[in-house]
Amino acid sequence: MLRQPYPRTDAPRVIVTTDPELDDLNSMLRLLLHANELDLIGLVYSASGPHHRGCAARGVAPFRWPAPGDILHIDQAVNAYAQVEDTLRLHDPRYPTAAYLRSITALGNVDEVGDMRETTPGSRLITDALLDCATAADGEDAARPLFVSAWGGLNTIARALLDTDAALSSLPSTEAEGGRARLGERLVITAFGEQDATWRTYIERVWPDVELRQVATLIWGYAARLSVLPEDAETLSPGWMREHVSAVGPMGAAYRVWGDGKQMAAGFDAEDYFGLRDVSEEELRAQGYMLFSTLEEPGAWISEGDSSNAALLFDNGLRSWEDATFGGWGGRQSLDPGARATYSTGMVLTGAPEPGHVPAVRERDRVPGAPADAEPPFEYMVARFWRAIQNELAGRLAWSVAERFEDANHPPLVEVAGGLTRSAAPGESLTLRATATDPDGDGVDLRWWAYPEAGRHPLPEGTPLALSDDGDGACTLTVPADAEPGTQVHLIAEVTDRPAEGRPPFTRYARVIVTVA
């Protein structure tokens, strides 16, 4: 039986620029599985340091770019999606058609690292969206937040902004200034590191008000095993991946795993050893490979490095797309010291980390209930959600092969009586009530927890919080008596369903922000 679409707020508009890395293919497959809850308006090929097409006329050799005629990774993902789109729409009619996804796929600036010499179909697609965003009046559809994600270099985005600047400059000065101001308020660029120099050399200098979220995390990438909690490590294992991903329909089959025999591009590539199997590190080095991760068993997780860009946009109730400081499946960022509009975890990656090396990060979530002097697990800000993240992938892939609604599990719904914005005076006790329902009639587990690190105005670190949870949907927060007016406490109602055996559970959230009056 087909149920009504799940309720949601207006989704952000999303454009993705991406280079043909194997992790980008995996990230693209996950993104398309969430296409029902995003307003995707562009999928654009771009270049990066590790991937560019080359240009014979300028004497630029190709580097790790598929040969002419090969199917590039966006098209691979969309082709797999096309085989299951009708089945996916049985579970949510908002899934777009593959024809639509192909219509918004374009080739951007791909010739070399940082290439922004010419306008391309991909840069033009982005420019059109930027101009709509810059000229739309408040309340119009185009005034919604626009997220442009750089899964590779930022060069195609930079070219689009260059053309946008030229178009706005042709307008009367007051209109041009207004357009730039509106774009600065509405545009968010997300990036996994700076895979070329165009942010520093152009975007930051000419567009200082445009927000950049540096969403680099290790947990989504090749070094995921440094971050995933021990109790969740099985979700990277060959057995789990085979059962829930690789063997589940065309989209699961397209997903890259260790030892699958595939390459990013034909020919020897010293860093592309992931498809090989039954070889040791010594044998790989003898063959000329440069290892930047430990070898894993065939069938195991490799990487979805760029999914932190997408995961912050997913409609799971954490609302992390609203503000970089909220935290969620894409990590939690804060304003960089001395920066005007750049947010990050404080971890800077210019390439893959050395095997076993754990970088320091500025933003750290503490384990609730742990001693104040306990060192939190590395990247706990995302690791705390990892089981739910992987179950989400498994559940959505199950939709792609379940030809009846009742043959798969679906997310529960959670609501908080009285809304998600509250205020309370210092010393006041505030009781919140959440209710959860499940479209499949499954039982649910509901719990409340405090997220004291989240938000722009948190309580001072280490401030004790009195939060009681009755286990039946109600919690009571007692605001610290010395809390300063304007500080905020983020409370999360988390609901996980209990589906039939063999079906992955789904987790949803409701975030309540309590402001000290």
Coordinates of C-alpha atoms in Angstrom, one line a residue:
M1 CA 0.0 0.0 0.0
L2 CA 1.4 3.4 -1.0
R3 CA 1.5 5.8 1.9
Q4 CA 1.5 9.6 1.9
P5 CA 5.0 11.3 1.5
Y6 CA 6.7 12.0 4.7
P7 CA 6.3 15.5 6.0
R8 CA 9.2 17.9 5.6
T9 CA 10.1 21.6 5.6
D10 CA 11.2 23.3 2.3
A11 CA 14.3 21.5 1.2
P12 CA 17.5 23.4 0.3
R13 CA 18.4 23.6 -3.4
V14 CA 21.5 21.6 -4.1
I15 CA 24.2 21.6 -6.9
V16 CA 27.0 19.0 -6.7
T17 CA 30.4 19.4 -8.4
T18 CA 32.4 16.2 -8.4
D19 CA 35.6 14.6 -9.8
P20 CA 35.8 10.9 -10.9
E21 CA 37.2 9.5 -7.7
L22 CA 35.8 6.1 -6.6
D23 CA 34.5 7.7 -3.4
D24 CA 32.6 10.2 -5.4
L25 CA 30.8 7.4 -7.2
N26 CA 29.8 5.9 -3.8
S27 CA 28.8 9.3 -2.5
M28 CA 26.7 9.9 -5.7
L29 CA 24.9 6.7 -5.2
R30 CA 24.0 7.6 -1.6
L31 CA 23.0 11.1 -2.7
L32 CA 20.6 9.7 -5.3
L33 CA 19.1 7.4 -2.7
H34 CA 18.2 10.6 -0.8
A35 CA 17.0 12.5 -4.0
N36 CA 13.4 12.3 -2.7
E37 CA 14.2 14.8 0.1
L38 CA 16.5 17.2 -1.7
D39 CA 15.9 19.7 -4.4
L40 CA 18.7 18.6 -6.7
I41 CA 19.2 21.2 -9.5
G42 CA 22.7 20.3 -10.8
L43 CA 25.2 17.4 -11.0
V44 CA 28.4 18.8 -12.5
Y45 CA 31.7 17.2 -13.5
S46 CA 34.7 19.2 -12.3
A47 CA 38.5 18.9 -11.9
S48 CA 40.7 18.5 -8.9
G49 CA 44.4 17.9 -8.1
P50 CA 43.9 14.1 -8.4
H51 CA 41.6 14.2 -11.4
H52 CA 41.6 16.2 -14.6
R53 CA 40.9 15.5 -18.3
G54 CA 43.9 17.3 -19.7
C55 CA 44.1 19.5 -22.8
A56 CA 46.3 18.7 -25.7
A57 CA 46.1 22.2 -27.1
R58 CA 47.6 23.6 -23.9
G59 CA 50.0 20.7 -23.4
V60 CA 48.2 19.5 -20.2
A61 CA 48.3 15.7 -19.9
P62 CA 45.2 13.9 -18.5
F63 CA 45.5 12.6 -14.9
R64 CA 43.4 9.7 -13.6
W65 CA 40.5 10.6 -15.9
P66 CA 38.4 8.0 -17.8
A67 CA 39.3 7.5 -21.4
P68 CA 37.0 9.2 -24.0
G69 CA 33.9 7.2 -24.4
D70 CA 34.0 5.7 -21.0
I71 CA 31.0 6.3 -18.7
L72 CA 31.8 8.8 -16.1
H73 CA 30.7 8.3 -12.5
I74 CA 27.6 10.6 -12.3
D75 CA 26.3 8.8 -15.4
Q76 CA 27.1 5.4 -13.9
A77 CA 25.1 6.3 -10.8
V78 CA 22.2 7.6 -12.7
N79 CA 22.2 4.5 -15.0
A80 CA 21.9 2.3 -11.9
Y81 CA 19.2 4.6 -10.5
A82 CA 17.2 4.4 -13.7
Q83 CA 16.9 0.6 -13.3
V84 CA 15.2 1.0 -9.9
E85 CA 13.5 4.5 -10.0
D86 CA 10.0 3.1 -10.3
T87 CA 10.5 0.8 -7.3
L88 CA 11.9 3.7 -5.3
R89 CA 8.8 5.7 -6.0
L90 CA 6.7 3.0 -4.5
H91 CA 8.3 4.0 -1.2
D92 CA 8.2 7.7 -1.8
P93 CA 6.7 9.3 -4.9
R94 CA 9.0 12.3 -4.6
Y95 CA 11.9 10.5 -6.1
P96 CA 12.8 12.3 -9.4
T97 CA 13.0 10.5 -12.8
A98 CA 16.4 9.4 -14.2
A99 CA 15.5 11.6 -17.2
Y100 CA 15.4 14.6 -14.9
L101 CA 18.7 13.7 -13.3
R102 CA 20.3 13.4 -16.8
S103 CA 18.9 16.8 -17.7
I104 CA 20.7 18.5 -14.8
T105 CA 24.0 16.7 -15.5
A106 CA 26.7 18.8 -17.1
L107 CA 30.4 19.0 -17.9
G108 CA 32.2 21.7 -16.0
N109 CA 35.8 22.9 -16.0
V110 CA 37.8 19.7 -16.2
D111 CA 40.9 20.3 -18.2
E112 CA 43.4 20.9 -15.4
V113 CA 43.8 21.7 -11.7
G114 CA 42.1 25.0 -10.9
D115 CA 40.8 25.5 -14.5
M116 CA 38.4 28.5 -14.6
R117 CA 39.5 29.9 -18.0
E118 CA 36.2 29.5 -19.9
T119 CA 32.5 29.3 -19.3
T120 CA 31.4 25.6 -19.6
P121 CA 27.9 24.0 -19.6
G122 CA 28.5 23.1 -16.0
S123 CA 29.6 26.5 -14.9
R124 CA 26.7 28.1 -16.8
L125 CA 24.3 25.8 -15.0
I126 CA 25.7 27.0 -11.7
T127 CA 25.7 30.7 -12.8
D128 CA 22.0 30.5 -13.7
A129 CA 21.2 29.3 -10.2
L130 CA 23.4 31.9 -8.6
L131 CA 21.8 34.7 -10.6
D132 CA 18.3 33.4 -9.7
C133 CA 19.4 33.4 -6.1
A134 CA 20.9 36.9 -6.2
T135 CA 17.9 38.5 -7.9
A136 CA 14.9 36.7 -6.2
A137 CA 12.8 38.6 -3.8
D138 CA 12.3 37.3 -0.3
G139 CA 9.7 34.6 -0.3
E140 CA 10.3 33.5 -3.9
D141 CA 11.3 29.9 -4.5
A142 CA 14.8 31.0 -5.8
A143 CA 15.4 32.8 -2.5
R144 CA 15.7 29.4 -0.6
P145 CA 19.2 28.5 0.6
L146 CA 21.4 27.3 -2.3
F147 CA 24.1 24.7 -1.4
V148 CA 26.8 24.2 -4.0
S149 CA 29.1 21.3 -3.0
A150 CA 32.7 20.8 -4.1
W151 CA 33.4 17.1 -4.0
G152 CA 36.6 17.9 -5.9
G153 CA 38.1 21.3 -6.7
L154 CA 36.2 24.5 -6.4
N155 CA 37.2 25.7 -9.9
T156 CA 33.9 25.2 -11.7
I157 CA 32.1 27.1 -8.9
A158 CA 34.7 29.8 -9.1
R159 CA 34.1 30.2 -12.9
A160 CA 30.4 30.4 -12.2
L161 CA 30.9 33.1 -9.6
L162 CA 33.2 35.0 -12.0
D163 CA 30.4 35.0 -14.6
T164 CA 27.8 35.9 -12.0
D165 CA 29.9 38.9 -10.9
A166 CA 30.1 40.0 -14.6
A167 CA 26.3 39.7 -15.0
L168 CA 25.6 41.7 -11.8
S169 CA 28.1 44.3 -12.8
S170 CA 26.0 45.1 -15.9
L171 CA 23.1 46.1 -13.7
P172 CA 22.7 49.6 -12.1
S173 CA 25.0 49.8 -9.1
T174 CA 22.3 49.6 -6.4
E175 CA 20.8 46.5 -8.0
A176 CA 24.3 44.9 -8.4
E177 CA 25.1 45.6 -4.7
G178 CA 21.8 44.2 -3.6
G179 CA 22.3 41.1 -5.7
R180 CA 25.8 40.5 -4.2
A181 CA 24.4 41.0 -0.7
R182 CA 21.6 38.5 -1.3
L183 CA 23.9 35.9 -2.7
G184 CA 26.2 36.3 0.3
E185 CA 23.2 35.6 2.6
R186 CA 21.8 32.7 0.6
L187 CA 24.7 30.8 -0.9
V188 CA 26.6 28.1 1.1
I189 CA 29.6 26.4 -0.5
T190 CA 30.6 23.1 1.1
A191 CA 33.9 21.4 0.4
F192 CA 36.0 18.4 1.5
G193 CA 39.2 20.4 1.8
E194 CA 40.5 22.7 -0.9
Q195 CA 41.4 20.5 -3.8
D196 CA 42.6 23.4 -5.9
A197 CA 43.6 27.0 -5.1
T198 CA 40.5 28.9 -6.4
W199 CA 38.9 29.5 -3.0
R200 CA 42.0 31.4 -1.9
T201 CA 42.9 33.1 -5.2
Y202 CA 39.4 34.2 -6.3
I203 CA 36.2 33.3 -4.3
E204 CA 37.3 34.4 -0.8
R205 CA 38.7 37.6 -2.2
V206 CA 35.8 38.7 -4.4
W207 CA 32.9 37.1 -2.4
P208 CA 33.9 37.5 1.2
D209 CA 30.4 37.1 2.5
V210 CA 29.8 33.7 0.9
E211 CA 29.8 31.0 3.5
L212 CA 32.2 28.1 3.1
R213 CA 31.7 25.0 5.2
Q214 CA 34.8 22.8 5.3
V215 CA 33.2 19.4 6.0
A216 CA 36.4 17.2 5.9
T217 CA 35.9 14.1 8.0
L218 CA 37.9 10.9 8.1
I219 CA 35.0 8.7 9.1
W220 CA 33.3 9.0 5.6
G221 CA 36.6 8.3 3.8
Y222 CA 39.4 5.9 3.2
A223 CA 40.5 6.2 6.9
A224 CA 37.0 5.5 8.3
R225 CA 38.3 2.8 10.6
L226 CA 40.2 5.4 12.6
S227 CA 36.9 7.0 13.6
V228 CA 34.1 4.4 13.7
L229 CA 33.3 3.2 17.2
P230 CA 34.3 -0.4 17.9
E231 CA 30.7 -1.5 18.3
D232 CA 29.9 -0.2 14.8
A233 CA 33.0 -1.6 13.0
E234 CA 30.9 -4.4 11.5
T235 CA 29.1 -1.9 9.2
L236 CA 32.4 -1.6 7.3
S237 CA 33.0 -5.4 7.1
P238 CA 32.7 -7.5 4.0
G239 CA 29.8 -9.5 5.4
W240 CA 27.7 -6.5 6.3
M241 CA 28.5 -4.7 3.1
R242 CA 27.7 -7.8 1.0
E243 CA 24.4 -8.4 2.8
H244 CA 23.2 -4.8 2.9
V245 CA 24.9 -3.1 -0.1
S246 CA 26.8 -5.0 -2.8
A247 CA 24.1 -7.7 -3.3
V248 CA 21.2 -5.3 -3.2
G249 CA 20.1 -4.5 -6.7
P250 CA 21.8 -2.4 -9.4
M251 CA 22.7 0.6 -7.1
G252 CA 24.3 -1.7 -4.6
A253 CA 26.2 -3.6 -7.4
A254 CA 27.5 -0.2 -8.6
Y255 CA 28.9 0.7 -5.2
R256 CA 32.7 0.3 -5.0
V257 CA 34.1 -2.1 -2.4
W258 CA 37.6 -3.6 -1.7
G259 CA 38.9 -6.1 -4.2
D260 CA 36.1 -5.6 -6.8
G261 CA 38.5 -5.6 -9.8
K262 CA 37.5 -2.1 -10.9
Q263 CA 39.7 0.9 -11.6
M264 CA 39.1 4.7 -11.6
A265 CA 40.7 5.0 -15.0
A266 CA 42.4 2.6 -17.4
G267 CA 46.2 2.2 -17.1
F268 CA 48.6 2.1 -14.2
D269 CA 47.7 4.5 -11.3
A270 CA 50.1 4.3 -8.4
E271 CA 47.3 5.2 -5.9
D272 CA 44.5 3.0 -7.3
Y273 CA 45.0 -0.4 -5.7
F274 CA 41.6 -0.7 -4.1
G275 CA 40.2 -3.1 -6.8
L276 CA 43.0 -5.6 -6.4
R277 CA 42.7 -8.6 -4.2
D278 CA 44.9 -11.4 -2.8
V279 CA 48.0 -9.2 -2.8
S280 CA 50.1 -8.1 0.2
E281 CA 51.4 -4.6 1.0
E282 CA 54.9 -5.7 0.1
E283 CA 53.7 -7.0 -3.3
L284 CA 51.8 -3.8 -4.0
R285 CA 54.8 -1.6 -3.2
A286 CA 57.0 -3.8 -5.3
Q287 CA 54.6 -3.2 -8.2
G288 CA 55.0 0.6 -7.7
Y289 CA 51.9 1.4 -5.7
M290 CA 51.9 4.1 -3.1
L291 CA 49.7 3.0 -0.2
F292 CA 47.9 5.6 1.9
S293 CA 45.5 3.2 3.7
T294 CA 45.6 -0.2 5.2
L295 CA 44.5 -3.1 3.1
E296 CA 41.1 -4.6 3.8
E297 CA 39.4 -7.8 3.0
P298 CA 37.6 -8.2 -0.3
G299 CA 34.1 -6.8 -0.2
A300 CA 34.8 -4.3 2.6
W301 CA 34.0 -0.6 2.7
I302 CA 36.4 1.6 0.8
S303 CA 35.3 5.2 1.0
E304 CA 32.5 7.8 0.6
G305 CA 34.8 10.7 1.4
D306 CA 32.5 13.4 0.0
S307 CA 29.3 12.2 1.6
S308 CA 29.9 14.6 4.5
N309 CA 28.8 17.3 2.0
A310 CA 25.6 15.5 1.3
A311 CA 24.8 14.1 4.7
L312 CA 24.4 17.6 6.3
L313 CA 21.5 18.2 3.9
F314 CA 19.6 15.0 4.6
D315 CA 16.1 15.4 6.0
N316 CA 16.6 13.4 9.2
G317 CA 15.4 16.0 11.7
L318 CA 18.8 17.2 12.9
R319 CA 18.4 20.3 10.7
S320 CA 22.1 20.5 10.3
W321 CA 21.8 22.2 6.9
E322 CA 20.3 25.3 8.7
D323 CA 23.5 26.2 10.5
A324 CA 27.1 24.9 10.4
T325 CA 27.3 24.8 14.2
F326 CA 24.3 22.5 14.7
G327 CA 26.1 19.3 14.0
G328 CA 24.7 16.1 12.4
W329 CA 25.6 13.4 9.9
G330 CA 27.9 15.7 8.1
G331 CA 29.8 16.7 11.2
R332 CA 29.8 19.9 13.2
Q333 CA 31.7 23.0 12.3
S334 CA 32.5 26.4 13.9
L335 CA 33.8 29.7 12.6
D336 CA 37.5 29.6 12.0
P337 CA 39.5 32.0 14.1
G338 CA 39.9 35.3 12.2
A339 CA 37.6 34.1 9.4
R340 CA 34.7 36.0 8.1
A341 CA 32.5 33.2 6.9
T342 CA 34.5 30.0 6.9
Y343 CA 33.4 27.2 9.1
S344 CA 35.3 23.9 9.8
T345 CA 36.1 21.3 12.5
G346 CA 39.6 22.7 12.6
M347 CA 41.0 19.7 10.7
V348 CA 42.9 20.6 7.6
L349 CA 43.5 17.9 5.0
T350 CA 45.6 18.5 1.9
G351 CA 45.7 14.8 1.0
A352 CA 45.0 11.4 2.4
P353 CA 46.4 10.9 5.9
E354 CA 49.2 8.5 6.7
P355 CA 48.0 5.1 7.7
G356 CA 47.2 5.1 11.4
H357 CA 47.7 8.9 11.8
V358 CA 44.8 10.6 13.6
P359 CA 44.7 14.4 12.9
A360 CA 43.8 16.8 15.7
V361 CA 40.4 18.6 15.4
R362 CA 39.1 21.6 17.1
E363 CA 35.4 20.7 17.4
R364 CA 34.8 17.6 19.6
D365 CA 31.6 16.1 21.0
R366 CA 31.8 14.6 24.4
V367 CA 30.2 11.3 25.2
P368 CA 27.1 12.0 27.4
G369 CA 27.6 10.9 31.0
A370 CA 31.4 10.4 30.6
P371 CA 33.7 11.9 33.2
A372 CA 34.6 15.6 32.5
D373 CA 38.3 14.8 32.0
A374 CA 37.6 11.8 29.7
E375 CA 39.1 12.2 26.2
P376 CA 36.2 11.9 23.7
P377 CA 36.6 9.4 20.8
F378 CA 38.1 10.8 17.6
E379 CA 35.3 12.3 15.4
Y380 CA 32.6 11.3 17.9
M381 CA 30.6 14.2 16.4
V382 CA 29.9 11.9 13.5
A383 CA 30.8 8.5 14.9
R384 CA 27.9 8.8 17.4
F385 CA 25.5 8.7 14.4
W386 CA 27.4 6.1 12.3
R387 CA 25.2 3.1 12.9
A388 CA 22.1 5.1 11.9
I389 CA 23.9 6.4 8.9
Q390 CA 24.8 3.0 7.6
N391 CA 21.4 1.6 8.4
E392 CA 19.9 4.4 6.4
L393 CA 22.0 3.3 3.3
A394 CA 20.9 -0.3 3.8
G395 CA 17.2 0.6 4.2
R396 CA 17.1 2.8 1.1
L397 CA 18.9 0.2 -1.0
A398 CA 16.2 -2.3 0.3
W399 CA 13.6 0.1 -1.1
S400 CA 15.2 -0.1 -4.5
V401 CA 14.4 -3.8 -4.8
A402 CA 11.2 -4.1 -2.7
E403 CA 8.3 -3.9 -5.1
R404 CA 5.7 -3.4 -2.4
F405 CA 5.6 -0.8 0.3
E406 CA 5.1 -3.5 2.9
D407 CA 8.1 -5.4 1.8
A408 CA 10.6 -2.9 3.3
N409 CA 11.1 -0.8 6.4
H410 CA 10.4 3.0 6.5
P411 CA 11.5 5.8 8.8
P412 CA 9.5 6.6 11.9
L413 CA 8.0 10.1 12.5
V414 CA 8.8 12.2 15.5
E415 CA 7.0 15.3 16.7
V416 CA 7.5 17.5 19.7
A417 CA 4.4 19.2 21.2
G418 CA 4.7 22.9 21.3
G419 CA 7.3 23.3 18.5
L420 CA 11.1 23.2 18.3
T421 CA 11.9 26.7 19.6
R422 CA 11.5 27.4 23.3
S423 CA 12.7 29.8 25.9
A424 CA 13.3 29.4 29.7
A425 CA 14.6 31.5 32.5
P426 CA 17.7 30.6 34.5
G427 CA 16.8 28.0 37.1
E428 CA 13.5 27.2 35.4
S429 CA 12.5 23.6 34.6
L430 CA 11.0 23.0 31.2
T431 CA 9.2 19.8 30.2
L432 CA 9.2 18.6 26.6
R433 CA 7.0 15.9 25.2
A434 CA 7.7 13.9 22.0
T435 CA 5.6 11.4 20.2
A436 CA 6.7 8.9 17.6
T437 CA 4.7 6.9 15.0
D438 CA 5.8 4.4 12.5
P439 CA 4.3 4.0 9.0
D440 CA 4.8 0.2 9.1
G441 CA 3.3 -0.2 12.5
D442 CA 6.6 -1.1 14.1
G443 CA 7.5 -0.4 17.7
V444 CA 9.8 2.5 18.4
D445 CA 12.5 3.4 20.9
L446 CA 12.5 7.1 21.9
R447 CA 15.1 8.9 23.9
W448 CA 16.1 12.4 24.7
W449 CA 19.7 13.7 24.9
A450 CA 21.4 17.0 25.3
Y451 CA 23.8 18.3 22.7
P452 CA 25.7 21.0 24.7
E453 CA 28.4 21.6 22.1
A454 CA 25.9 22.5 19.4
G455 CA 24.9 26.0 18.2
R456 CA 26.3 29.4 18.1
H457 CA 25.6 30.4 21.7
P458 CA 26.3 27.3 23.8
L459 CA 26.6 27.2 27.6
P460 CA 30.2 27.4 28.8
E461 CA 32.0 24.1 28.3
G462 CA 31.6 21.9 31.3
T463 CA 28.4 23.5 32.6
P464 CA 26.4 20.8 34.3
L465 CA 23.0 20.1 32.7
A466 CA 20.1 18.5 34.6
L467 CA 18.1 16.5 32.0
S468 CA 15.7 13.7 33.0
D469 CA 14.1 11.4 30.5
D470 CA 11.0 9.4 31.6
G471 CA 11.5 6.8 28.8
D472 CA 8.0 7.5 27.5
G473 CA 8.6 10.6 25.4
A474 CA 8.9 13.3 28.1
C475 CA 12.0 15.0 29.3
T476 CA 12.6 17.8 31.8
L477 CA 15.5 20.3 31.4
T478 CA 16.5 22.4 34.4
V479 CA 18.3 25.5 33.1
P480 CA 21.4 26.3 35.1
A481 CA 20.7 29.1 37.6
D482 CA 23.8 31.0 36.4
A483 CA 23.1 30.7 32.6
E484 CA 23.6 33.9 30.7
P485 CA 20.6 35.3 28.7
G486 CA 20.9 34.4 25.1
T487 CA 22.8 31.2 25.5
Q488 CA 21.1 28.1 24.1
V489 CA 20.7 24.4 24.8
H490 CA 20.1 22.0 22.0
L491 CA 18.0 18.9 23.0
I492 CA 17.6 16.0 20.6
A493 CA 14.6 13.6 20.6
E494 CA 15.9 10.4 18.9
V495 CA 13.6 7.7 17.6
T496 CA 14.6 4.3 16.1
D497 CA 12.1 1.8 14.9
R498 CA 12.1 -1.9 15.6
P499 CA 11.3 -3.5 12.2
A500 CA 10.9 -7.2 11.3
E501 CA 14.1 -9.3 11.6
G502 CA 16.5 -8.8 8.7
R503 CA 15.3 -5.2 7.9
P504 CA 17.6 -2.4 8.9
P505 CA 16.1 0.1 11.4
F506 CA 15.7 3.8 10.6
T507 CA 16.5 6.6 13.0
R508 CA 14.9 10.1 13.0
Y509 CA 15.4 13.1 15.2
A510 CA 13.7 16.3 16.4
R511 CA 16.0 19.1 17.6
V512 CA 14.6 21.6 20.1
I513 CA 16.6 24.8 20.8
V514 CA 16.0 26.3 24.2
T515 CA 17.1 29.9 24.6
V516 CA 17.8 31.3 28.0
A517 CA 15.4 34.2 28.5

